[in-house]
PDB file of C-alpha atoms in Angstrom:
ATOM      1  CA  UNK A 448     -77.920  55.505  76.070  1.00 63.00           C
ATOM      2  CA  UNK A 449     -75.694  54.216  78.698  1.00 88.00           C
ATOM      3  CA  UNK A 450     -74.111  51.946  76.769  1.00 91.00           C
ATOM      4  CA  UNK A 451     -73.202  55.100  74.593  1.00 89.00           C
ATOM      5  CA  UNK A 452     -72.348  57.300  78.054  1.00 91.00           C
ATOM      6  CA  UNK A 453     -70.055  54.235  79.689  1.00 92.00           C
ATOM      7  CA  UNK A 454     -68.324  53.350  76.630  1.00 92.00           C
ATOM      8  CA  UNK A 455     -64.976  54.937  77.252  1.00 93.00           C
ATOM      9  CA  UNK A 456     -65.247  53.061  80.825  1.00 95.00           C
ATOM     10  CA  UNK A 457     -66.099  49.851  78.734  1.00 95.00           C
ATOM     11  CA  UNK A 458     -62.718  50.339  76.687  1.00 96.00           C
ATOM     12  CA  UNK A 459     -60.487  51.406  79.933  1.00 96.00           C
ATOM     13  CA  UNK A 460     -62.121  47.967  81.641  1.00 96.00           C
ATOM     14  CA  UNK A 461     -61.009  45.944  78.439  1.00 96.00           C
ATOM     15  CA  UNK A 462     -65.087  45.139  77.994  1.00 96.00           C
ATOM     16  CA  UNK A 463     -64.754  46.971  74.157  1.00 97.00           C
ATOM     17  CA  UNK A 464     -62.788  47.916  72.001  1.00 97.00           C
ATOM     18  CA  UNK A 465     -62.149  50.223  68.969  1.00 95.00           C
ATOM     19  CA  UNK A 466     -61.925  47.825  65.644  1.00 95.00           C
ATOM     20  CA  UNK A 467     -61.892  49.464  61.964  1.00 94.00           C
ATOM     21  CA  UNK A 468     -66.121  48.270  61.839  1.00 92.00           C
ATOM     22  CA  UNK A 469     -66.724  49.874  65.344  1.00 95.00           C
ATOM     23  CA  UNK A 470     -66.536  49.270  68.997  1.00 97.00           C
ATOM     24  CA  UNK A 471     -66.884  45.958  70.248  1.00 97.00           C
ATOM     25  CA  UNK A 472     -68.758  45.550  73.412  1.00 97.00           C
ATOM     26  CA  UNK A 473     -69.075  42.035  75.133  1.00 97.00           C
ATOM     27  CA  UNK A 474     -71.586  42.343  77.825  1.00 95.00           C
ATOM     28  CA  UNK A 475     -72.647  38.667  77.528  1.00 94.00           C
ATOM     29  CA  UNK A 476     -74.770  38.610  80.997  1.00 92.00           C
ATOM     30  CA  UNK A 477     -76.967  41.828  79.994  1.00 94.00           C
ATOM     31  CA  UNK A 478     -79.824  42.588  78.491  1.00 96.00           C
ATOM     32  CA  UNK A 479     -79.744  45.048  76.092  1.00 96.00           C
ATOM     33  CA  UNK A 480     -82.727  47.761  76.246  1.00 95.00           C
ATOM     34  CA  UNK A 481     -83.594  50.610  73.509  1.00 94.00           C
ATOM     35  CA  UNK A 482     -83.785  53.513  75.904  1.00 91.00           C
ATOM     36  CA  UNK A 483     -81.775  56.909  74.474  1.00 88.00           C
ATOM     37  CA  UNK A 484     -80.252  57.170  71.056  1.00 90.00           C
ATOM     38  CA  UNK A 485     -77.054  55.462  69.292  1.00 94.00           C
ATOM     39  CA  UNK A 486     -74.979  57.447  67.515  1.00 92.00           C
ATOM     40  CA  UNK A 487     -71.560  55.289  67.635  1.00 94.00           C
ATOM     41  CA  UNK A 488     -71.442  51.657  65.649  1.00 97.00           C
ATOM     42  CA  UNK A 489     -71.545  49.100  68.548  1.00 97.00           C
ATOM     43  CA  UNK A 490     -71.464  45.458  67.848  1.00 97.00           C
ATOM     44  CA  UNK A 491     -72.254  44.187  70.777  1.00 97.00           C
ATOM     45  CA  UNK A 492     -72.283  40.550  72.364  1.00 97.00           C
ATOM     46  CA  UNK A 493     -75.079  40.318  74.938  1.00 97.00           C
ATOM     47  CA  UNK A 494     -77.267  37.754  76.645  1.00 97.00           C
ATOM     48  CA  UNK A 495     -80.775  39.482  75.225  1.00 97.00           C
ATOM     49  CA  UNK A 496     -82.145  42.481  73.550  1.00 98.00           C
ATOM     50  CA  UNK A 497     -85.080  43.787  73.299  1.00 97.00           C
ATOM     51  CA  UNK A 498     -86.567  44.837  69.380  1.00 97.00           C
ATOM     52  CA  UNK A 499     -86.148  48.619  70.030  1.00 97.00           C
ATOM     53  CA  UNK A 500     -82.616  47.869  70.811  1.00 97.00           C
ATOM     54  CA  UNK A 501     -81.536  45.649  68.098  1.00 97.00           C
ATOM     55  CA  UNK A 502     -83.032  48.477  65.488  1.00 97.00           C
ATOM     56  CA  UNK A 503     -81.516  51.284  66.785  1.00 96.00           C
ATOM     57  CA  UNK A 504     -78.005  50.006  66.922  1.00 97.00           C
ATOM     58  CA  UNK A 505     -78.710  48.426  63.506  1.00 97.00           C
ATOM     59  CA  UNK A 506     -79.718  52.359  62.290  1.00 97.00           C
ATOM     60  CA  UNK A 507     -76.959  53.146  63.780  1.00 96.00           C
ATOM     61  CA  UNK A 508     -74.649  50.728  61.393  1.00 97.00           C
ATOM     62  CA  UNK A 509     -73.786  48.213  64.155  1.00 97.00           C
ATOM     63  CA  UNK A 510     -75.513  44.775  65.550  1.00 97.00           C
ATOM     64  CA  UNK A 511     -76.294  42.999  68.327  1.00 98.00           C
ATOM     65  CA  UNK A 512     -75.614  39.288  69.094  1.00 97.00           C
ATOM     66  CA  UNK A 513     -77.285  37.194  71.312  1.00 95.00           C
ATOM     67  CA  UNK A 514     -76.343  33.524  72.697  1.00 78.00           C
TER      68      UNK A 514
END
């Protein structure tokens, strides 16, 4: 969820992007939780991520990708 809610200060910050599959978010020292819902495709580079989190954002067309 607040992935979803800071995602326009992500792409001001030059953290993400908007690419033709989605936005890409690097937030390589975070852990990525499943709390709220994903409605945007995020492919997202992160440290960890929990189960709940790596489903939902899969639902939701994107991935996540640890290490």
């Amino acid at each position: 969820r607040m992935i979803e809610f800071n995602l326009e200060s992500y792409v001001k910050k030059g953290t993400a992007k908007k690419t033709k599959e989605g936005f890409e978010i690097d937030l390589k020292g975070y852990k990525i939780l499943g709390d709220g819902e994903v409605k945007n495709k995020l492919i997202i580079k992160a440290g960890e991520a929990s189960q709940s989190a790596i489903d939902k954002v899969k639902k939701a067309g994107g991935e996540i990708k640890t290490k």
